[in-house]
Amino acid sequence: MTSQAPNKLQRSLMRLDEAPAFMRGFVQNIILRRAVPFTGTAGVKFVSLTPERVEVHLANERRVQNHIGGVHASAMNLLAETATGMVVGMNVRDDCLPLAKELSMAFKKRATGGLKAVATLTAEQRAAMLASDKGEVQVKVTVTDEAGVEPVECVFTWAWVPSSRPPKN
């Protein structure tokens, strides 16, 4: 795939290079948590952000726990949605708006400790997002716990549409 120009989100993240290296992760989390406030409420940490791959973490803290002391199902969903939404957001054209369309989540095992979610897009998926102002993509996301086990299997479908539509007659 040929290299594409960075979109608005990528350009914003590139400005972090202007911050001192020791502060970049901290500042990045503040910026992204302001953009999606609920991620800050839950304590989602943005670990790695590229147009091909996004990794986010969530500690098993009281604010996100269920009644048995594990990460709550809704918090697992938030983590997977955040990873997939961010990777889509880093690829959608500036004249388009990403929208979560469908989610499937199957709970397989009890999670141990904190969680990590990694979402990826293929070169073909990225090219399709660049080529059209409307479409959808199924984003692969893997959620693992501290023991390296996948407690849930998730599939997210994201759509993108023009950010502004012409007025109706």
C-alpha positions as a Markdown table, in Angstrom:
| # | Residue | x | y | z |
|---|---|---|---|---|
| 1 | Met | 0.0 | 0.0 | 0.0 |
| 2 | Thr | 1.3 | 3.4 | -0.8 |
| 3 | Ser | 1.8 | 5.8 | 2.1 |
| 4 | Gln | -1.2 | 8.1 | 2.8 |
| 5 | Ala | -1.1 | 11.5 | 4.3 |
| 6 | Pro | -1.9 | 11.6 | 8.0 |
| 7 | Asn | -5.5 | 12.4 | 8.9 |
| 8 | Lys | -6.5 | 14.9 | 11.6 |
| 9 | Leu | -6.1 | 12.5 | 14.5 |
| 10 | Gln | -2.7 | 11.4 | 13.3 |
| 11 | Arg | -1.6 | 15.0 | 12.9 |
| 12 | Ser | -2.8 | 15.8 | 16.4 |
| 13 | Leu | -0.8 | 12.9 | 17.8 |
| 14 | Met | 2.3 | 13.8 | 15.8 |
| 15 | Arg | 2.3 | 17.2 | 17.7 |
| 16 | Leu | 3.2 | 15.1 | 20.8 |
| 17 | Asp | 6.7 | 14.8 | 19.3 |
| 18 | Glu | 7.1 | 18.5 | 20.3 |
| 19 | Ala | 6.8 | 17.5 | 24.0 |
| 20 | Pro | 9.8 | 16.3 | 26.0 |
| 21 | Ala | 10.1 | 12.5 | 25.6 |
| 22 | Phe | 9.5 | 11.7 | 29.2 |
| 23 | Met | 6.1 | 13.5 | 29.1 |
| 24 | Arg | 4.7 | 12.2 | 25.8 |
| 25 | Gly | 2.8 | 9.2 | 27.2 |
| 26 | Phe | 1.3 | 11.3 | 30.0 |
| 27 | Val | 0.2 | 14.1 | 27.7 |
| 28 | Gln | -1.1 | 11.7 | 25.1 |
| 29 | Asn | -3.4 | 10.0 | 27.7 |
| 30 | Ile | -4.7 | 13.4 | 28.8 |
| 31 | Ile | -5.4 | 14.5 | 25.2 |
| 32 | Leu | -7.2 | 11.3 | 24.3 |
| 33 | Arg | -9.1 | 11.1 | 27.5 |
| 34 | Arg | -10.4 | 14.6 | 26.9 |
| 35 | Ala | -11.6 | 13.5 | 23.4 |
| 36 | Val | -13.3 | 10.4 | 24.8 |
| 37 | Pro | -14.0 | 11.3 | 28.5 |
| 38 | Phe | -15.3 | 7.9 | 29.6 |
| 39 | Thr | -11.9 | 6.4 | 28.9 |
| 40 | Gly | -10.5 | 8.7 | 31.6 |
| 41 | Thr | -13.3 | 7.7 | 34.0 |
| 42 | Ala | -12.4 | 4.1 | 33.6 |
| 43 | Gly | -8.7 | 4.6 | 33.6 |
| 44 | Val | -7.9 | 3.3 | 30.1 |
| 45 | Lys | -4.2 | 3.8 | 29.2 |
| 46 | Phe | -3.2 | 4.4 | 25.6 |
| 47 | Val | 0.0 | 2.4 | 25.1 |
| 48 | Ser | 0.7 | 2.3 | 21.4 |
| 49 | Leu | -1.0 | 4.2 | 18.5 |
| 50 | Thr | -0.2 | 3.6 | 14.9 |
| 51 | Pro | -2.6 | 3.6 | 11.9 |
| 52 | Glu | -2.1 | -0.2 | 11.7 |
| 53 | Arg | -2.3 | -1.1 | 15.4 |
| 54 | Val | -3.6 | 0.3 | 18.6 |
| 55 | Glu | -2.9 | -1.1 | 22.1 |
| 56 | Val | -4.7 | 0.0 | 25.2 |
| 57 | His | -4.6 | -1.2 | 28.8 |
| 58 | Leu | -7.0 | -1.3 | 31.7 |
| 59 | Ala | -5.9 | -2.1 | 35.3 |
| 60 | Asn | -8.2 | -4.2 | 37.5 |
| 61 | Glu | -9.1 | -1.4 | 39.9 |
| 62 | Arg | -12.2 | -1.1 | 42.0 |
| 63 | Arg | -13.8 | 1.5 | 39.7 |
| 64 | Val | -14.0 | -1.1 | 36.9 |
| 65 | Gln | -14.6 | -4.3 | 38.9 |
| 66 | Asn | -17.6 | -6.6 | 38.9 |
| 67 | His | -19.1 | -8.4 | 41.9 |
| 68 | Ile | -16.4 | -11.1 | 41.9 |
| 69 | Gly | -13.4 | -8.7 | 41.7 |
| 70 | Gly | -12.6 | -9.1 | 38.0 |
| 71 | Val | -12.9 | -6.5 | 35.3 |
| 72 | His | -16.5 | -5.8 | 34.6 |
| 73 | Ala | -18.0 | -6.9 | 31.3 |
| 74 | Ser | -18.9 | -3.3 | 30.4 |
| 75 | Ala | -15.3 | -2.3 | 31.1 |
| 76 | Met | -14.0 | -5.1 | 28.8 |
| 77 | Asn | -16.4 | -3.7 | 26.1 |
| 78 | Leu | -15.1 | -0.2 | 26.7 |
| 79 | Leu | -11.5 | -1.4 | 26.3 |
| 80 | Ala | -12.2 | -3.3 | 23.0 |
| 81 | Glu | -14.3 | -0.5 | 21.6 |
| 82 | Thr | -11.6 | 2.1 | 22.5 |
| 83 | Ala | -8.9 | 0.1 | 20.7 |
| 84 | Thr | -11.0 | -0.5 | 17.6 |
| 85 | Gly | -12.4 | 3.0 | 17.5 |
| 86 | Met | -9.0 | 4.5 | 17.8 |
| 87 | Val | -7.5 | 2.4 | 15.0 |
| 88 | Val | -10.4 | 3.3 | 12.8 |
| 89 | Gly | -10.2 | 7.0 | 13.8 |
| 90 | Met | -6.5 | 7.0 | 12.7 |
| 91 | Asn | -7.5 | 5.9 | 9.2 |
| 92 | Val | -10.8 | 7.5 | 8.4 |
| 93 | Arg | -10.6 | 10.5 | 6.0 |
| 94 | Asp | -10.9 | 13.9 | 7.5 |
| 95 | Asp | -14.3 | 14.4 | 5.7 |
| 96 | Cys | -15.7 | 11.3 | 7.3 |
| 97 | Leu | -17.1 | 10.4 | 10.7 |
| 98 | Pro | -16.5 | 6.9 | 12.3 |
| 99 | Leu | -19.4 | 5.2 | 14.0 |
| 100 | Ala | -19.6 | 2.0 | 15.9 |
| 101 | Lys | -22.1 | -0.2 | 14.1 |
| 102 | Glu | -22.1 | -3.6 | 15.7 |
| 103 | Leu | -20.4 | -5.5 | 18.5 |
| 104 | Ser | -20.2 | -9.2 | 19.3 |
| 105 | Met | -18.6 | -10.2 | 22.6 |
| 106 | Ala | -18.4 | -13.8 | 23.9 |
| 107 | Phe | -17.2 | -14.4 | 27.4 |
| 108 | Lys | -14.9 | -17.4 | 27.6 |
| 109 | Lys | -13.0 | -17.3 | 30.9 |
| 110 | Arg | -12.7 | -15.3 | 34.0 |
| 111 | Ala | -10.1 | -12.6 | 33.6 |
| 112 | Thr | -7.0 | -12.4 | 35.8 |
| 113 | Gly | -5.8 | -9.0 | 36.7 |
| 114 | Gly | -5.7 | -6.1 | 34.2 |
| 115 | Leu | -6.5 | -6.3 | 30.5 |
| 116 | Lys | -4.8 | -5.4 | 27.2 |
| 117 | Ala | -6.7 | -4.9 | 24.0 |
| 118 | Val | -4.9 | -4.8 | 20.6 |
| 119 | Ala | -6.8 | -3.8 | 17.5 |
| 120 | Thr | -5.4 | -4.0 | 14.0 |
| 121 | Leu | -6.4 | -3.1 | 10.4 |
| 122 | Thr | -5.0 | -4.7 | 7.3 |
| 123 | Ala | -3.5 | -2.7 | 4.4 |
| 124 | Glu | -6.6 | -3.5 | 2.4 |
| 125 | Gln | -9.0 | -2.2 | 5.1 |
| 126 | Arg | -7.0 | 1.0 | 5.4 |
| 127 | Ala | -7.0 | 1.5 | 1.6 |
| 128 | Ala | -10.8 | 1.0 | 1.5 |
| 129 | Met | -11.2 | 3.7 | 4.2 |
| 130 | Leu | -9.1 | 6.1 | 2.1 |
| 131 | Ala | -10.9 | 5.3 | -1.2 |
| 132 | Ser | -14.5 | 5.9 | -0.1 |
| 133 | Asp | -16.4 | 8.4 | 2.0 |
| 134 | Lys | -18.8 | 5.7 | 3.2 |
| 135 | Gly | -18.4 | 2.0 | 4.2 |
| 136 | Glu | -17.8 | -0.4 | 7.0 |
| 137 | Val | -15.0 | -2.5 | 8.3 |
| 138 | Gln | -14.8 | -5.4 | 10.7 |
| 139 | Val | -11.9 | -4.7 | 13.1 |
| 140 | Lys | -9.9 | -7.5 | 14.6 |
| 141 | Val | -9.3 | -7.0 | 18.4 |
| 142 | Thr | -7.7 | -9.3 | 20.8 |
| 143 | Val | -8.2 | -8.9 | 24.6 |
| 144 | Thr | -5.8 | -10.6 | 26.9 |
| 145 | Asp | -5.5 | -10.6 | 30.7 |
| 146 | Glu | -2.3 | -10.5 | 32.8 |
| 147 | Ala | -2.0 | -14.3 | 32.5 |
| 148 | Gly | -2.0 | -14.0 | 28.7 |
| 149 | Val | -5.4 | -15.6 | 28.4 |
| 150 | Glu | -8.2 | -14.3 | 26.2 |
| 151 | Pro | -11.2 | -14.0 | 28.5 |
| 152 | Val | -13.4 | -12.6 | 25.8 |
| 153 | Glu | -13.7 | -12.9 | 22.0 |
| 154 | Cys | -14.8 | -9.7 | 20.4 |
| 155 | Val | -15.7 | -8.5 | 16.9 |
| 156 | Phe | -16.4 | -4.8 | 16.2 |
| 157 | Thr | -17.9 | -3.5 | 13.0 |
| 158 | Trp | -17.3 | 0.2 | 12.4 |
| 159 | Ala | -18.8 | 2.3 | 9.7 |
| 160 | Trp | -17.7 | 5.6 | 8.3 |
| 161 | Val | -19.9 | 8.2 | 6.7 |
| 162 | Pro | -19.5 | 11.7 | 5.3 |
| 163 | Ser | -19.2 | 14.1 | 8.3 |
| 164 | Ser | -21.6 | 16.6 | 6.7 |
| 165 | Arg | -24.4 | 15.7 | 4.4 |
| 166 | Pro | -25.9 | 18.1 | 1.8 |
| 167 | Pro | -29.2 | 19.7 | 2.8 |
| 168 | Lys | -32.3 | 17.8 | 1.9 |
| 169 | Asn | -34.7 | 19.4 | -0.7 |
